[in-house]
Amino acid sequence: MNLPNKITVARVILIPLFLLLMLVPFNWGRVSLPGTELELSHLIGALIFILASITDWVDGYYARKHNLVTNLGKFLDPLADKLLVSAAFIVLVEMHLAPSWIVIVIISREFAVTGLRMILSGTGEVVAANMLGKIKTWTQIIAISLLLLHNVFFEAIGFPLDTIALWVALFFTVWSGYEYFYKNRAIFKNSK
């Protein structure tokens, strides 16, 4: 368990704290941000989500820089991303900030790719996230952050960046899922 893997585990540990702040009515009051207003607990929860998301970049950068890339990390990192993003999207549906059908498509893709990774690992192959998968993850993180922060800054000028970001995330989610399955289609053709 090297440092990048510990950072990844910390990301998973932050998920319950994020959920607690977003779903329990703490009544700590509201805070005004440029163009919007939200519950203080939701602001703290959104900041925890953003912090947890940044650890995705930190652990990957540190692992590559110090040659600490491991099969455990290749498995844990995308799993931690999927857990964090899925939890956040479900919270957004609960808060009526994201359409459930988009969240279902996104989470279904995450489960499908995880299943594909499990099948491939049974053959001894560990599939690390590719560039399109990383773009997918970051577009999801940006969309979630904007939605959690009620389109901060952009709401004041009436620009729905949060909604646009959600559609961009949906596009990259579907595209990257298709690419994973297309590139690994031989596993299904060769199965008996």
PDB file of C-alpha atoms in Angstrom:
ATOM      1  CA  MET A   1       0.000   0.000   0.000  1.00  0.00           C
ATOM      2  CA  ASN A   2       2.078   2.896  -1.297  1.00  0.00           C
ATOM      3  CA  LEU A   3       1.266   6.620  -0.940  1.00  0.00           C
ATOM      4  CA  PRO A   4      -0.768   6.979  -4.166  1.00  0.00           C
ATOM      5  CA  ASN A   5      -2.919   4.005  -3.140  1.00  0.00           C
ATOM      6  CA  LYS A   6      -3.393   5.518   0.333  1.00  0.00           C
ATOM      7  CA  ILE A   7      -4.551   8.760  -1.310  1.00  0.00           C
ATOM      8  CA  THR A   8      -7.016   6.738  -3.383  1.00  0.00           C
ATOM      9  CA  VAL A   9      -8.345   5.042  -0.240  1.00  0.00           C
ATOM     10  CA  ALA A  10      -8.701   8.481   1.401  1.00  0.00           C
ATOM     11  CA  ARG A  11     -10.882   9.500  -1.549  1.00  0.00           C
ATOM     12  CA  VAL A  12     -13.187   6.571  -0.792  1.00  0.00           C
ATOM     13  CA  ILE A  13     -13.270   7.499   2.911  1.00  0.00           C
ATOM     14  CA  LEU A  14     -14.410  11.042   2.037  1.00  0.00           C
ATOM     15  CA  ILE A  15     -17.541   9.712   0.295  1.00  0.00           C
ATOM     16  CA  PRO A  16     -19.579   9.026   3.473  1.00  0.00           C
ATOM     17  CA  LEU A  17     -18.670  12.481   4.826  1.00  0.00           C
ATOM     18  CA  PHE A  18     -19.811  14.042   1.552  1.00  0.00           C
ATOM     19  CA  LEU A  19     -23.088  12.091   1.698  1.00  0.00           C
ATOM     20  CA  LEU A  20     -23.687  13.065   5.313  1.00  0.00           C
ATOM     21  CA  LEU A  21     -23.265  16.767   4.580  1.00  0.00           C
ATOM     22  CA  MET A  22     -25.442  16.658   1.474  1.00  0.00           C
ATOM     23  CA  LEU A  23     -28.302  14.508   2.758  1.00  0.00           C
ATOM     24  CA  VAL A  24     -28.691  15.268   6.476  1.00  0.00           C
ATOM     25  CA  PRO A  25     -30.558  18.541   7.169  1.00  0.00           C
ATOM     26  CA  PHE A  26     -28.065  20.236   9.493  1.00  0.00           C
ATOM     27  CA  ASN A  27     -29.752  23.666   9.304  1.00  0.00           C
ATOM     28  CA  TRP A  28     -26.479  25.550   9.660  1.00  0.00           C
ATOM     29  CA  GLY A  29     -27.911  28.358   7.600  1.00  0.00           C
ATOM     30  CA  ARG A  30     -27.446  29.489   4.053  1.00  0.00           C
ATOM     31  CA  VAL A  31     -24.525  31.146   2.330  1.00  0.00           C
ATOM     32  CA  SER A  32     -24.638  33.552  -0.601  1.00  0.00           C
ATOM     33  CA  LEU A  33     -22.228  32.992  -3.460  1.00  0.00           C
ATOM     34  CA  PRO A  34     -21.959  35.055  -6.660  1.00  0.00           C
ATOM     35  CA  GLY A  35     -25.232  34.409  -8.467  1.00  0.00           C
ATOM     36  CA  THR A  36     -26.649  31.816  -6.095  1.00  0.00           C
ATOM     37  CA  GLU A  37     -27.410  30.787  -2.533  1.00  0.00           C
ATOM     38  CA  LEU A  38     -27.149  27.364  -0.897  1.00  0.00           C
ATOM     39  CA  GLU A  39     -27.086  25.592   2.444  1.00  0.00           C
ATOM     40  CA  LEU A  40     -23.774  25.911   4.289  1.00  0.00           C
ATOM     41  CA  SER A  41     -23.633  22.124   4.739  1.00  0.00           C
ATOM     42  CA  HIS A  42     -24.096  21.730   0.980  1.00  0.00           C
ATOM     43  CA  LEU A  43     -21.259  24.165   0.302  1.00  0.00           C
ATOM     44  CA  ILE A  44     -18.980  22.203   2.632  1.00  0.00           C
ATOM     45  CA  GLY A  45     -20.124  18.946   1.007  1.00  0.00           C
ATOM     46  CA  ALA A  46     -19.416  20.356  -2.466  1.00  0.00           C
ATOM     47  CA  LEU A  47     -15.946  21.449  -1.357  1.00  0.00           C
ATOM     48  CA  ILE A  48     -15.279  17.962   0.036  1.00  0.00           C
ATOM     49  CA  PHE A  49     -16.376  16.483  -3.282  1.00  0.00           C
ATOM     50  CA  ILE A  50     -13.993  18.827  -5.122  1.00  0.00           C
ATOM     51  CA  LEU A  51     -11.153  17.976  -2.715  1.00  0.00           C
ATOM     52  CA  ALA A  52     -11.801  14.255  -3.146  1.00  0.00           C
ATOM     53  CA  SER A  53     -11.853  14.740  -6.923  1.00  0.00           C
ATOM     54  CA  ILE A  54      -8.515  16.556  -6.886  1.00  0.00           C
ATOM     55  CA  THR A  55      -6.952  13.569  -5.131  1.00  0.00           C
ATOM     56  CA  ASP A  56      -7.619  11.640  -8.351  1.00  0.00           C
ATOM     57  CA  TRP A  57      -5.100  13.833 -10.135  1.00  0.00           C
ATOM     58  CA  VAL A  58      -2.693  13.889  -7.163  1.00  0.00           C
ATOM     59  CA  ASP A  59      -2.445  10.123  -6.723  1.00  0.00           C
ATOM     60  CA  GLY A  60      -1.989   9.543 -10.458  1.00  0.00           C
ATOM     61  CA  TYR A  61       0.640  12.263 -10.805  1.00  0.00           C
ATOM     62  CA  TYR A  62       2.580  11.035  -7.762  1.00  0.00           C
ATOM     63  CA  ALA A  63       2.400   7.392  -8.891  1.00  0.00           C
ATOM     64  CA  ARG A  64       3.733   8.211 -12.362  1.00  0.00           C
ATOM     65  CA  LYS A  65       6.403  10.653 -11.153  1.00  0.00           C
ATOM     66  CA  HIS A  66       7.836   8.243  -8.591  1.00  0.00           C
ATOM     67  CA  ASN A  67       7.235   5.062 -10.605  1.00  0.00           C
ATOM     68  CA  LEU A  68       4.728   3.763  -8.060  1.00  0.00           C
ATOM     69  CA  VAL A  69       2.109   2.546 -10.544  1.00  0.00           C
ATOM     70  CA  THR A  70       0.767  -0.792  -9.322  1.00  0.00           C
ATOM     71  CA  ASN A  71      -1.934  -3.194 -10.441  1.00  0.00           C
ATOM     72  CA  LEU A  72      -3.708  -2.421  -7.157  1.00  0.00           C
ATOM     73  CA  GLY A  73      -3.656   1.270  -8.059  1.00  0.00           C
ATOM     74  CA  LYS A  74      -4.878   0.562 -11.597  1.00  0.00           C
ATOM     75  CA  PHE A  75      -7.824  -1.244 -10.011  1.00  0.00           C
ATOM     76  CA  LEU A  76      -8.499   1.031  -7.016  1.00  0.00           C
ATOM     77  CA  ASP A  77      -8.220   4.402  -8.745  1.00  0.00           C
ATOM     78  CA  PRO A  78     -11.029   3.941 -11.287  1.00  0.00           C
ATOM     79  CA  LEU A  79     -13.139   2.170  -8.655  1.00  0.00           C
ATOM     80  CA  ALA A  80     -12.748   5.107  -6.250  1.00  0.00           C
ATOM     81  CA  ASP A  81     -13.696   7.480  -9.084  1.00  0.00           C
ATOM     82  CA  LYS A  82     -16.803   5.458  -9.877  1.00  0.00           C
ATOM     83  CA  LEU A  83     -17.884   5.332  -6.229  1.00  0.00           C
ATOM     84  CA  LEU A  84     -17.388   9.069  -5.736  1.00  0.00           C
ATOM     85  CA  VAL A  85     -19.053  10.087  -8.987  1.00  0.00           C
ATOM     86  CA  SER A  86     -21.969   7.656  -8.545  1.00  0.00           C
ATOM     87  CA  ALA A  87     -22.617   8.883  -5.009  1.00  0.00           C
ATOM     88  CA  ALA A  88     -22.553  12.499  -6.172  1.00  0.00           C
ATOM     89  CA  PHE A  89     -24.869  11.877  -9.116  1.00  0.00           C
ATOM     90  CA  ILE A  90     -27.367  10.044  -6.895  1.00  0.00           C
ATOM     91  CA  VAL A  91     -27.272  12.992  -4.473  1.00  0.00           C
ATOM     92  CA  LEU A  92     -27.954  15.359  -7.384  1.00  0.00           C
ATOM     93  CA  VAL A  93     -31.037  13.335  -8.348  1.00  0.00           C
ATOM     94  CA  GLU A  94     -32.197  13.358  -4.716  1.00  0.00           C
ATOM     95  CA  MET A  95     -31.797  17.147  -4.659  1.00  0.00           C
ATOM     96  CA  HIS A  96     -33.609  17.505  -8.024  1.00  0.00           C
ATOM     97  CA  LEU A  97     -30.509  19.044  -9.619  1.00  0.00           C
ATOM     98  CA  ALA A  98     -29.921  16.395 -12.300  1.00  0.00           C
ATOM     99  CA  PRO A  99     -32.341  14.335 -14.415  1.00  0.00           C
ATOM    100  CA  SER A 100     -32.503  10.734 -13.262  1.00  0.00           C
ATOM    101  CA  TRP A 101     -32.292   9.303 -16.798  1.00  0.00           C
ATOM    102  CA  ILE A 102     -28.903  10.970 -17.402  1.00  0.00           C
ATOM    103  CA  VAL A 103     -27.628   9.677 -14.074  1.00  0.00           C
ATOM    104  CA  ILE A 104     -28.886   6.175 -14.900  1.00  0.00           C
ATOM    105  CA  VAL A 105     -27.006   6.211 -18.230  1.00  0.00           C
ATOM    106  CA  ILE A 106     -23.818   7.453 -16.556  1.00  0.00           C
ATOM    107  CA  ILE A 107     -23.926   4.979 -13.664  1.00  0.00           C
ATOM    108  CA  SER A 108     -24.869   2.109 -15.998  1.00  0.00           C
ATOM    109  CA  ARG A 109     -21.781   2.836 -18.073  1.00  0.00           C
ATOM    110  CA  GLU A 110     -19.667   2.799 -14.918  1.00  0.00           C
ATOM    111  CA  PHE A 111     -21.039  -0.619 -13.892  1.00  0.00           C
ATOM    112  CA  ALA A 112     -20.641  -1.986 -17.419  1.00  0.00           C
ATOM    113  CA  VAL A 113     -17.004  -0.895 -17.690  1.00  0.00           C
ATOM    114  CA  THR A 114     -16.286  -2.230 -14.192  1.00  0.00           C
ATOM    115  CA  GLY A 115     -17.778  -5.569 -15.274  1.00  0.00           C
ATOM    116  CA  LEU A 116     -15.612  -5.537 -18.386  1.00  0.00           C
ATOM    117  CA  ARG A 117     -12.541  -4.834 -16.251  1.00  0.00           C
ATOM    118  CA  MET A 118     -13.435  -7.799 -14.031  1.00  0.00           C
ATOM    119  CA  ILE A 119     -13.779 -10.102 -17.047  1.00  0.00           C
ATOM    120  CA  LEU A 120     -10.446  -8.898 -18.414  1.00  0.00           C
ATOM    121  CA  SER A 121      -8.738  -9.284 -15.036  1.00  0.00           C
ATOM    122  CA  GLY A 122      -9.863 -12.924 -15.065  1.00  0.00           C
ATOM    123  CA  THR A 123      -7.710 -13.342 -18.152  1.00  0.00           C
ATOM    124  CA  GLY A 124      -4.773 -11.673 -16.385  1.00  0.00           C
ATOM    125  CA  GLU A 125      -5.199  -8.333 -18.110  1.00  0.00           C
ATOM    126  CA  VAL A 126      -5.482  -5.126 -16.067  1.00  0.00           C
ATOM    127  CA  VAL A 127      -6.921  -2.245 -18.063  1.00  0.00           C
ATOM    128  CA  ALA A 128      -5.728   1.165 -16.906  1.00  0.00           C
ATOM    129  CA  ALA A 129      -7.824   4.222 -17.634  1.00  0.00           C
ATOM    130  CA  ASN A 130      -7.102   5.703 -21.056  1.00  0.00           C
ATOM    131  CA  MET A 131      -7.161   9.384 -22.028  1.00  0.00           C
ATOM    132  CA  LEU A 132     -10.810   9.314 -23.086  1.00  0.00           C
ATOM    133  CA  GLY A 133     -11.708   7.735 -19.743  1.00  0.00           C
ATOM    134  CA  LYS A 134      -9.816  10.489 -17.942  1.00  0.00           C
ATOM    135  CA  ILE A 135     -11.622  13.165 -19.965  1.00  0.00           C
ATOM    136  CA  LYS A 136     -14.900  11.445 -19.069  1.00  0.00           C
ATOM    137  CA  THR A 137     -14.020  11.531 -15.382  1.00  0.00           C
ATOM    138  CA  TRP A 138     -13.032  15.204 -15.404  1.00  0.00           C
ATOM    139  CA  THR A 139     -16.113  16.310 -17.376  1.00  0.00           C
ATOM    140  CA  GLN A 140     -18.238  14.461 -14.823  1.00  0.00           C
ATOM    141  CA  ILE A 141     -16.393  16.115 -11.937  1.00  0.00           C
ATOM    142  CA  ILE A 142     -16.806  19.577 -13.459  1.00  0.00           C
ATOM    143  CA  ALA A 143     -20.519  18.994 -14.107  1.00  0.00           C
ATOM    144  CA  ILE A 144     -21.121  17.655 -10.604  1.00  0.00           C
ATOM    145  CA  SER A 145     -19.194  20.526  -9.013  1.00  0.00           C
ATOM    146  CA  LEU A 146     -21.180  23.141 -10.937  1.00  0.00           C
ATOM    147  CA  LEU A 147     -24.464  21.426 -10.104  1.00  0.00           C
ATOM    148  CA  LEU A 148     -23.578  21.054  -6.403  1.00  0.00           C
ATOM    149  CA  LEU A 149     -22.611  24.745  -6.283  1.00  0.00           C
ATOM    150  CA  HIS A 150     -25.863  25.744  -8.050  1.00  0.00           C
ATOM    151  CA  ASN A 151     -24.056  27.035 -11.149  1.00  0.00           C
ATOM    152  CA  VAL A 152     -22.074  29.543  -9.076  1.00  0.00           C
ATOM    153  CA  PHE A 153     -20.893  32.639 -10.966  1.00  0.00           C
ATOM    154  CA  PHE A 154     -22.752  31.658 -14.141  1.00  0.00           C
ATOM    155  CA  GLU A 155     -26.249  31.754 -12.632  1.00  0.00           C
ATOM    156  CA  ALA A 156     -25.890  35.521 -12.184  1.00  0.00           C
ATOM    157  CA  ILE A 157     -25.607  36.008 -15.953  1.00  0.00           C
ATOM    158  CA  GLY A 158     -28.197  33.364 -16.801  1.00  0.00           C
ATOM    159  CA  PHE A 159     -25.719  31.028 -18.492  1.00  0.00           C
ATOM    160  CA  PRO A 160     -26.556  27.344 -17.797  1.00  0.00           C
ATOM    161  CA  LEU A 161     -22.960  26.111 -17.682  1.00  0.00           C
ATOM    162  CA  ASP A 162     -23.950  23.413 -15.186  1.00  0.00           C
ATOM    163  CA  THR A 163     -26.487  21.944 -17.628  1.00  0.00           C
ATOM    164  CA  ILE A 164     -24.098  22.219 -20.575  1.00  0.00           C
ATOM    165  CA  ALA A 165     -21.363  20.533 -18.514  1.00  0.00           C
ATOM    166  CA  LEU A 166     -23.764  17.704 -17.628  1.00  0.00           C
ATOM    167  CA  TRP A 167     -24.519  17.090 -21.320  1.00  0.00           C
ATOM    168  CA  VAL A 168     -20.795  17.161 -22.157  1.00  0.00           C
ATOM    169  CA  ALA A 169     -20.170  14.647 -19.369  1.00  0.00           C
ATOM    170  CA  LEU A 170     -22.950  12.426 -20.725  1.00  0.00           C
ATOM    171  CA  PHE A 171     -21.412  12.567 -24.210  1.00  0.00           C
ATOM    172  CA  PHE A 172     -17.930  11.575 -23.014  1.00  0.00           C
ATOM    173  CA  THR A 173     -19.366   8.918 -20.713  1.00  0.00           C
ATOM    174  CA  VAL A 174     -21.178   7.187 -23.561  1.00  0.00           C
ATOM    175  CA  TRP A 175     -18.280   7.629 -26.005  1.00  0.00           C
ATOM    176  CA  SER A 176     -15.641   6.288 -23.604  1.00  0.00           C
ATOM    177  CA  GLY A 177     -17.879   3.355 -22.655  1.00  0.00           C
ATOM    178  CA  TYR A 178     -18.351   2.469 -26.307  1.00  0.00           C
ATOM    179  CA  GLU A 179     -14.598   2.691 -26.870  1.00  0.00           C
ATOM    180  CA  TYR A 180     -13.802   0.376 -23.919  1.00  0.00           C
ATOM    181  CA  PHE A 181     -16.174  -2.264 -25.222  1.00  0.00           C
ATOM    182  CA  TYR A 182     -15.149  -1.862 -28.846  1.00  0.00           C
ATOM    183  CA  LYS A 183     -11.430  -2.178 -28.091  1.00  0.00           C
ATOM    184  CA  ASN A 184     -12.038  -5.252 -25.936  1.00  0.00           C
ATOM    185  CA  ARG A 185     -14.723  -6.901 -28.088  1.00  0.00           C
ATOM    186  CA  ALA A 186     -12.468  -9.917 -28.689  1.00  0.00           C
ATOM    187  CA  ILE A 187     -13.093 -11.077 -25.127  1.00  0.00           C
ATOM    188  CA  PHE A 188     -16.731 -11.674 -26.052  1.00  0.00           C
ATOM    189  CA  LYS A 189     -16.021 -13.207 -29.464  1.00  0.00           C
ATOM    190  CA  ASN A 190     -13.573 -15.680 -27.957  1.00  0.00           C
ATOM    191  CA  SER A 191     -15.745 -16.670 -24.990  1.00  0.00           C
ATOM    192  CA  LYS A 192     -17.364 -20.086 -24.974  1.00  0.00           C
TER     193      LYS A 192
END
